[in-house]
Short mmCIF file of C-alpha atoms in Angstrom, two decimals:
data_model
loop_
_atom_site.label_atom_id
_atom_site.label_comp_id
_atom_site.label_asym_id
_atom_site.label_seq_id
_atom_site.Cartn_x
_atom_site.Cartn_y
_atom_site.Cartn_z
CA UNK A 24 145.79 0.78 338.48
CA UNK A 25 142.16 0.02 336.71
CA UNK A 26 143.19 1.37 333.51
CA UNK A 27 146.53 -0.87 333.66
CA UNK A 28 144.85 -3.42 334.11
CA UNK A 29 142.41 -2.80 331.23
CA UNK A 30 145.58 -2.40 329.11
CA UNK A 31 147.40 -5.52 330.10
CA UNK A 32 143.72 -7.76 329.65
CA UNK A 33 143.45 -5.99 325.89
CA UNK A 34 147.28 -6.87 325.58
CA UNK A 35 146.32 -10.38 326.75
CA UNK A 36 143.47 -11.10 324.38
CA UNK A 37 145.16 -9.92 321.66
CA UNK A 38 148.13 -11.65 321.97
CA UNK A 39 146.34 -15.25 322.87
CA UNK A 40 144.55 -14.74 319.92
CA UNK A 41 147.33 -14.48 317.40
CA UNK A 42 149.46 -17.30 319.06
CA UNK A 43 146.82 -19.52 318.65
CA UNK A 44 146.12 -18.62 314.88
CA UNK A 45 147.80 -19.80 311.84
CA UNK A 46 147.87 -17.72 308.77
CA UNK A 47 148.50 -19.46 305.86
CA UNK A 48 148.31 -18.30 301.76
CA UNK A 49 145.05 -19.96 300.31
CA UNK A 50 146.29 -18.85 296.66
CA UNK A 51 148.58 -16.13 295.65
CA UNK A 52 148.11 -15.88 291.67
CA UNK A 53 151.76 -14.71 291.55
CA UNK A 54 152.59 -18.10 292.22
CA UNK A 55 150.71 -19.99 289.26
CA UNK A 56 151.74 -17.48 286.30
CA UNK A 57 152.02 -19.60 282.99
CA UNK A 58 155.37 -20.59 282.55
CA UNK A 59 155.25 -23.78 280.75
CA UNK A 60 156.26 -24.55 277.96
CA UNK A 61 158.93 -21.99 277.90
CA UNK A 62 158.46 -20.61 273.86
CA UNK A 63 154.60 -20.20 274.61
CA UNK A 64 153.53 -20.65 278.29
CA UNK A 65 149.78 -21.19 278.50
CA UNK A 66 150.05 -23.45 281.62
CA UNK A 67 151.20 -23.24 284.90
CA UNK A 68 154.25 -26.40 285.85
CA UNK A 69 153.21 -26.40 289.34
CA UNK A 70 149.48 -26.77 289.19
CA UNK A 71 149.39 -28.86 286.13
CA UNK A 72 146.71 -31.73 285.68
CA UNK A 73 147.31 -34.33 282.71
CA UNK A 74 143.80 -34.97 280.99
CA UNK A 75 145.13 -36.76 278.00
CA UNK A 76 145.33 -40.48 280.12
CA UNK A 77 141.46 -40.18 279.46
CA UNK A 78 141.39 -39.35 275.71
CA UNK A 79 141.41 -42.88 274.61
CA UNK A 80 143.95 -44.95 272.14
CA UNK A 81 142.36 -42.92 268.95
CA UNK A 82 144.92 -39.95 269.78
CA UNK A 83 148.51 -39.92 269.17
CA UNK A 84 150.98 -39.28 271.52
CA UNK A 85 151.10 -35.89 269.73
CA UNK A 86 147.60 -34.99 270.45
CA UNK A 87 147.13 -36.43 274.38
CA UNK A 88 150.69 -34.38 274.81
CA UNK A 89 148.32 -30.98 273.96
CA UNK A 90 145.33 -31.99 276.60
CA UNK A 91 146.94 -30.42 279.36
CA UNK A 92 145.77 -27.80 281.50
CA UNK A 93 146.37 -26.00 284.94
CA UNK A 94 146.00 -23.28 287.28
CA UNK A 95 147.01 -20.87 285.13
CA UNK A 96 144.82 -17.31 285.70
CA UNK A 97 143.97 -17.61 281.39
CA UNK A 98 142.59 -21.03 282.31
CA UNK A 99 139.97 -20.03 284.81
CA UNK A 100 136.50 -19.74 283.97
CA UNK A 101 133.60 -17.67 284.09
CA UNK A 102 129.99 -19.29 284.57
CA UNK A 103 126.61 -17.06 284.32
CA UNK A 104 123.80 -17.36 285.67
CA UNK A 105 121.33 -19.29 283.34
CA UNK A 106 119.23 -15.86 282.70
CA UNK A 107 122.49 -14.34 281.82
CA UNK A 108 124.28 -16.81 279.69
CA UNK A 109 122.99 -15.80 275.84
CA UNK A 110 125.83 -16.41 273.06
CA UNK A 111 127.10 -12.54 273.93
CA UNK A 112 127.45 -12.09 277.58
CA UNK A 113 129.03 -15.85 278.08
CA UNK A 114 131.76 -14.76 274.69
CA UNK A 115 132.50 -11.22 276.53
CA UNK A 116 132.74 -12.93 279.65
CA UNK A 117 136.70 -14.42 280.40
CA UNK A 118 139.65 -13.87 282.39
CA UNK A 119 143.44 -13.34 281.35
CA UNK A 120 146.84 -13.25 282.97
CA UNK A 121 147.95 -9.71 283.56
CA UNK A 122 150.46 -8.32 284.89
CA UNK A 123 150.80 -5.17 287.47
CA UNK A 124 152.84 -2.33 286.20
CA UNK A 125 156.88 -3.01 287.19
CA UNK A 126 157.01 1.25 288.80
CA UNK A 127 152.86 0.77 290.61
CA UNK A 128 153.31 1.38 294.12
CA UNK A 129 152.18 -2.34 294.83
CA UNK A 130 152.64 -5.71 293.65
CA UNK A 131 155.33 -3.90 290.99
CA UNK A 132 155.37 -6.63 288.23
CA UNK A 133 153.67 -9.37 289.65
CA UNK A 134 150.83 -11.65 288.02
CA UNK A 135 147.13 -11.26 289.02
CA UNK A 136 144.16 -13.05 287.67
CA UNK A 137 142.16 -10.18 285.34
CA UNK A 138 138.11 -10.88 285.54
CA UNK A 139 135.85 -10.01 282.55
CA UNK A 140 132.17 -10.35 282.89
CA UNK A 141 129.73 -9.25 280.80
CA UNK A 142 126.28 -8.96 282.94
CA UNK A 143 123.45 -8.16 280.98
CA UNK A 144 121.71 -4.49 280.50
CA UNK A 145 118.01 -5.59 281.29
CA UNK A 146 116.96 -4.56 285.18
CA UNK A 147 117.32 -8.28 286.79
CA UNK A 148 119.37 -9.98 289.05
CA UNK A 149 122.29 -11.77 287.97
CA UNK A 150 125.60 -13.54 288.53
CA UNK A 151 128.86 -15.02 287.72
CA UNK A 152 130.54 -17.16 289.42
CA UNK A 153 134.81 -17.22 288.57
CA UNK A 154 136.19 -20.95 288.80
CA UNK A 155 139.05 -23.22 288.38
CA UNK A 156 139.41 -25.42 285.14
CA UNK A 157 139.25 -28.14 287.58
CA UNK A 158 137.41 -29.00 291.23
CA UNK A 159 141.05 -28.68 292.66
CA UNK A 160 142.22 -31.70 294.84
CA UNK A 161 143.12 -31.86 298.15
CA UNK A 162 144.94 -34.84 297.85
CA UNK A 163 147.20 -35.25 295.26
CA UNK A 164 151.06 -36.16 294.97
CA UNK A 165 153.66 -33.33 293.69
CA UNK A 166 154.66 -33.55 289.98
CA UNK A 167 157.30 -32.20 287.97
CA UNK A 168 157.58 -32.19 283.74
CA UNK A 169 160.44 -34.88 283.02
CA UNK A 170 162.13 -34.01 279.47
CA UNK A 171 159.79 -35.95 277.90
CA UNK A 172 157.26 -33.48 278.88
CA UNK A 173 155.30 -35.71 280.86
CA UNK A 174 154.52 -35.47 284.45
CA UNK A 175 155.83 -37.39 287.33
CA UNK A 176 156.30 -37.90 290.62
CA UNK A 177 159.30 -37.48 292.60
CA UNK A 178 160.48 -40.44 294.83
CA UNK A 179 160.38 -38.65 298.06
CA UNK A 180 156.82 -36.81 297.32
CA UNK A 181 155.08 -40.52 297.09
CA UNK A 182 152.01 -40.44 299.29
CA UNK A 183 152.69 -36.94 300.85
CA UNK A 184 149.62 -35.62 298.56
CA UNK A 185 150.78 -31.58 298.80
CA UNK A 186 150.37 -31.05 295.24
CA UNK A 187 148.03 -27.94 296.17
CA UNK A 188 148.75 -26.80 298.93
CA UNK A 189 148.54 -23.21 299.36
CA UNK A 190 147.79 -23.64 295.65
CA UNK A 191 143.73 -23.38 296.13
CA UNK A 192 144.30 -25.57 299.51
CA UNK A 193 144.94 -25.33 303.07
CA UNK A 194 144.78 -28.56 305.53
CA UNK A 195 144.67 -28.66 308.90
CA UNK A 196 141.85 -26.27 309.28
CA UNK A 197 140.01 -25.86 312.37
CA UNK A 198 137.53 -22.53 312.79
CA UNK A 199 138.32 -20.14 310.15
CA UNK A 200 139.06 -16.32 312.39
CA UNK A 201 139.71 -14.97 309.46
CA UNK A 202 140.26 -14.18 305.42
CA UNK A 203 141.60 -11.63 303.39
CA UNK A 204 141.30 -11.12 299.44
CA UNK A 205 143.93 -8.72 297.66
CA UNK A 206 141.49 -7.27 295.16
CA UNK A 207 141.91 -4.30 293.22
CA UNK A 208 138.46 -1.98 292.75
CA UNK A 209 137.32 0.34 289.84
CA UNK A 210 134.60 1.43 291.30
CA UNK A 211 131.67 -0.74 290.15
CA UNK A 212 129.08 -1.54 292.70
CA UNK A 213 128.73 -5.12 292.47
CA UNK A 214 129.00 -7.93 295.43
CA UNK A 215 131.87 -10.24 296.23
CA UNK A 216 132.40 -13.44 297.42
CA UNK A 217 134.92 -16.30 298.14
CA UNK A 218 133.14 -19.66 297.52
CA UNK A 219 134.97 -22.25 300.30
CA UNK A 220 134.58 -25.83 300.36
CA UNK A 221 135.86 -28.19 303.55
CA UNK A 222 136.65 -31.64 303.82
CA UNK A 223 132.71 -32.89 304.00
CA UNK A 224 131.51 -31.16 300.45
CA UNK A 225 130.29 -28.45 302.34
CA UNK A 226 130.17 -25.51 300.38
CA UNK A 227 130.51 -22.03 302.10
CA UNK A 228 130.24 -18.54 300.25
CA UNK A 229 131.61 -15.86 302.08
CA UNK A 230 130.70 -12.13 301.09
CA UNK A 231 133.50 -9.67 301.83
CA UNK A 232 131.80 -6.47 300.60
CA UNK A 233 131.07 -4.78 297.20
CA UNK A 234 133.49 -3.69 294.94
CA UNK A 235 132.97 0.21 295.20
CA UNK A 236 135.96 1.27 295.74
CA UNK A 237 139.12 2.44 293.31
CA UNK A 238 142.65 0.64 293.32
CA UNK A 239 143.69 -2.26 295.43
CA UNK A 240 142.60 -3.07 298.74
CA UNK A 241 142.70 -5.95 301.34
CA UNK A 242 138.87 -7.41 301.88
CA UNK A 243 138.78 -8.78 305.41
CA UNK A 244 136.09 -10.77 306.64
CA UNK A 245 135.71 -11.42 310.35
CA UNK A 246 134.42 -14.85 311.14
CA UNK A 247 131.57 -13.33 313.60
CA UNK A 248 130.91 -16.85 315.36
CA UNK A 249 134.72 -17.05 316.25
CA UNK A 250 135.11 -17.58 319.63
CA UNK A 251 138.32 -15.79 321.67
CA UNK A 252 138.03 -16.99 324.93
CA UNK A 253 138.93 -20.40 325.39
CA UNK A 254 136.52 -21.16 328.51
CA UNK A 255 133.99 -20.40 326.25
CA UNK A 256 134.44 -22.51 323.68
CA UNK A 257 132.94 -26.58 323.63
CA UNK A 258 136.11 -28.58 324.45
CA UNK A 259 136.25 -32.57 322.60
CA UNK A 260 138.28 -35.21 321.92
CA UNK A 261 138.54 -36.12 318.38
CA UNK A 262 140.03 -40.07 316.89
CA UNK A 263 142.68 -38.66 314.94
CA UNK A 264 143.62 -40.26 311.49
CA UNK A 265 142.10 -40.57 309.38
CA UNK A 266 138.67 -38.52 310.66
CA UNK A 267 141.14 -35.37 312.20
CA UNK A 268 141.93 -34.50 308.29
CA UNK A 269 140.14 -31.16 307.91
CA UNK A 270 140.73 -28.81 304.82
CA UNK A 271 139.81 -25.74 302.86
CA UNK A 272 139.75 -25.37 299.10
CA UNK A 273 138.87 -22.44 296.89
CA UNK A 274 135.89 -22.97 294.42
CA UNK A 275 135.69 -19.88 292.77
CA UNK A 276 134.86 -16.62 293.41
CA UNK A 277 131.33 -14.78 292.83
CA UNK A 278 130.29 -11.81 291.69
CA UNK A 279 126.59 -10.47 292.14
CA UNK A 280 124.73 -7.55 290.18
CA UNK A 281 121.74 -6.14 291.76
CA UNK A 282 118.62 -5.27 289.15
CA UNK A 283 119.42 -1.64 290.02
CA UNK A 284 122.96 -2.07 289.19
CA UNK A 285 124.48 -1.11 286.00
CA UNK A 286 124.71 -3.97 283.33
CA UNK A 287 127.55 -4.56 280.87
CA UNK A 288 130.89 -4.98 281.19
CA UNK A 289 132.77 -5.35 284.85
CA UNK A 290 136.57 -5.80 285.39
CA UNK A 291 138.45 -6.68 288.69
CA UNK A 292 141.89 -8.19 289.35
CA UNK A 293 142.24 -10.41 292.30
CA UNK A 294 145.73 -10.66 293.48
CA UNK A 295 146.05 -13.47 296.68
CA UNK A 296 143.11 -15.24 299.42
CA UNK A 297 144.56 -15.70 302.94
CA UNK A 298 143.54 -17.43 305.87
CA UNK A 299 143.52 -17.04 309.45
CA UNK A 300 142.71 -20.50 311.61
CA UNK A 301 142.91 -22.44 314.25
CA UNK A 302 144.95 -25.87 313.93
CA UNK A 303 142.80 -28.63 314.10
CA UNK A 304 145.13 -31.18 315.31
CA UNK A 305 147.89 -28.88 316.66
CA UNK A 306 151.15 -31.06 315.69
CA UNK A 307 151.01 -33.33 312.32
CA UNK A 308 154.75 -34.66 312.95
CA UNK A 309 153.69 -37.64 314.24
CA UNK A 310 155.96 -41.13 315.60
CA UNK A 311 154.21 -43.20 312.57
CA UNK A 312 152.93 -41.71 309.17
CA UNK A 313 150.01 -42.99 309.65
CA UNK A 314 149.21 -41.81 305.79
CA UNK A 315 151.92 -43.42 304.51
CA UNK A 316 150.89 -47.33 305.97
CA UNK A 317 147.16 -46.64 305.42
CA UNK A 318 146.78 -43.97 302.77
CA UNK A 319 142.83 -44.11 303.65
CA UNK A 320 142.67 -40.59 302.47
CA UNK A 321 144.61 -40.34 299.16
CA UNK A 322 142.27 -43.80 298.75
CA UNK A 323 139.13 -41.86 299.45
CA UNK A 324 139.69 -38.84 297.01
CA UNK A 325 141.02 -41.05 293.99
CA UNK A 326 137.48 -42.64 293.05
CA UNK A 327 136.66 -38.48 292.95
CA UNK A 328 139.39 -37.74 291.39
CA UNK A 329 138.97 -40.07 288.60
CA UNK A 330 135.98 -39.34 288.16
CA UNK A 331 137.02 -35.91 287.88
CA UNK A 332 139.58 -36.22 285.14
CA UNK A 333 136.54 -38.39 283.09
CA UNK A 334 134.73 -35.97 283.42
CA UNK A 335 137.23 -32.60 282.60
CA UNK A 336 138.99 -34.79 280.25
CA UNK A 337 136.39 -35.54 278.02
CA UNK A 338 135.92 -31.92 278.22
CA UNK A 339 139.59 -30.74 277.37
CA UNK A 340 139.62 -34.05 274.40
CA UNK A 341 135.84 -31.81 273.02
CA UNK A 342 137.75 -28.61 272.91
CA UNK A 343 140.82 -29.60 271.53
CA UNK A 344 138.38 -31.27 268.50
CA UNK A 345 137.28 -27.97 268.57
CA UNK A 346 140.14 -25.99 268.25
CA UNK A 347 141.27 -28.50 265.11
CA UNK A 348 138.01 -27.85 263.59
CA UNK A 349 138.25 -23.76 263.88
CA UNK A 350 138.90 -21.71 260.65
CA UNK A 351 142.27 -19.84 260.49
CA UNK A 352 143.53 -16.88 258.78
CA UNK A 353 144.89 -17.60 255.22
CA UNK A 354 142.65 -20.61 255.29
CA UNK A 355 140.64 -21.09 251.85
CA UNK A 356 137.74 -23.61 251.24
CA UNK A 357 139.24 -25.79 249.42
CA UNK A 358 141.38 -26.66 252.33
CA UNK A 359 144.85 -25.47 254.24
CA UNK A 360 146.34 -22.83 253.36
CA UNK A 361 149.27 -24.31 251.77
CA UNK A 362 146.18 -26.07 249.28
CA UNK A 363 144.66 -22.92 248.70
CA UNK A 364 148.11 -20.97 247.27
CA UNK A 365 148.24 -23.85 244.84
CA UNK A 366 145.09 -23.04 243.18
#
């Protein structure tokens, strides 16, 4: 009788636990594969940000039509540590949309982000922290690329602000159980890390393990303050909207080399982040969107966000300059090209 008992308490616990959890896809790199525009993707349609409204009257329509970027995995970025970032190790240091092999056992032909960093050789500590082109926002309407090529807003996503989510976001976000990273290993003994951020600018990194290990595996980490019983737990009363708006969003993802580690190159793929949770507010269907008549929180994040696009804007205007100023192939002194054949 004891032991069924036991069994049915276990049975119990287990199952309370994963009624009251929601799982939900933080970002599944499958999902934001360039696809856009269709001779030459570079960009992702879903996840793309317009940074030309920034670059000033100067540009044609041509030029602003070019500042564009997205979530793309070849847009991501790789930041060293200060020590670490001479001319070399910050060139070596990228990451590239790849593809898994269409007959592999797993993920057969699906797109993963593909992680370059070149850590220096010397016997020191170092870093590198993998990012999005762009602090990702929680709040933002849904877009779509009109046949102009420009990006709009659909009539019935006005004020919903769900352009990210489960694209580097998840709302409603209580206590975190839970998260998993679908990361494949080739054996190189450096740290990993998801770096979180919530609704407050709170930024949490969360180590799942180091990357030891040979061929894909699922990284769980256990949120060890998580509390099952629900007589244990503090019980409150929240105001709802606009304060009961809690969130997650991806900032990156690091990667740590001890001084006894081995410097040089390091490659991992990351394929998807999940989440386990508990709801904050357990139903959002609500009689009156409360969003909708007061949109206090798609107010709050657009100061940020403009600031943002300033800010990544002047940054995407730079490297475009850039890019026009670069040397090609078949390019003489005297000019293009076309200039140089004529002498």
């Amino acid at each position: 009788m004891k032991r069924v008992l036991i069994v049915v308490s276990i049975l119990l616990l287990v199952f309370s636990a994963s009624v009251f959890a929601e799982e939900s896809v933080l970002i599944d790199f499958s999902q934001v594969v360039a696809d856009y525009p269709a001779d030459d993707p570079v960009d992702n349609s879903r996840t793309m940000m317009d940074f030309g409204v920034v670059a000033g009257s100067s540009y044609t329509e041509e030029d602003k039509a070019k500042m564009l970027t997205s979530l793309a995995p070849g847009k991501w970025e790789v930041e060293l540590a200060s020590s670490s970032s001479t001319v070399t190790n910050q060139r070596l240091s990228m990451t590239k949309e790849a593809y898994v092999k269409d007959d592999a056992n797993k993920y057969a032909g699906e797109g993963i982000l593909a992680v370059r960093v070149h850590f220096p050789e010397e016997p020191f500590n170092s870093w590198a922290l993998v990012e999005p082109p762009f602090e990702i926002p929680a709040y933002m309407d849904m877009t779509e690329i009109n046949d102009e090529g420009e990006l709009v807003t659909p009539q019935d996503e006005v004020g919903e602000g769900r352009k990210f989510d489960s694209f580097g976001v998840v709302k409603n976000v209580g206590v975190i159980k839970s998260m998993s990273v679908t990361v494949y290993g080739l054996n190189f003994p450096h740290g990993f890390s998801v770096v979180l951020q919530d609704q407050n600018n709170r930024e949490q990194q969360v180590f799942m393990r180091h990357l030891n290990f040979d061929g894909w595996r699922t990284l769980t980490w256990n949120n060890p303050n998580y509390i099952t019983e629900v007589r244990n737990r503090e019980l409150k009363r929240y105001p709802l909207y606009p304060t009961s708006a809690p969130f997650v969003k991806l900032n990156g993802f690091m990667f740590n080399k001890d001084a006894t580690q081995i410097g040089g190159d390091f490659i991992t793929y990351i394929k998807e982040v999940n989440l386990t949770y508990d709801k904050a507010v357990l139903s959002l269907e609500r009689d009156i969107d409360d969003e909708q008549v007061w949109g206090i929180l798609q107010e709050r994040e657009q100061a940020r966000r403009n600031a943002e696009l300033k800010r990544l804007g002047d940054l995407q205007v730079l490297r475009y300059l850039e890019r026009q100023k670069m040397h090609t192939e078949g390019q003489g002194a005297g000019g293009t090209a076309e200039e140089g054949g004529e002498e």
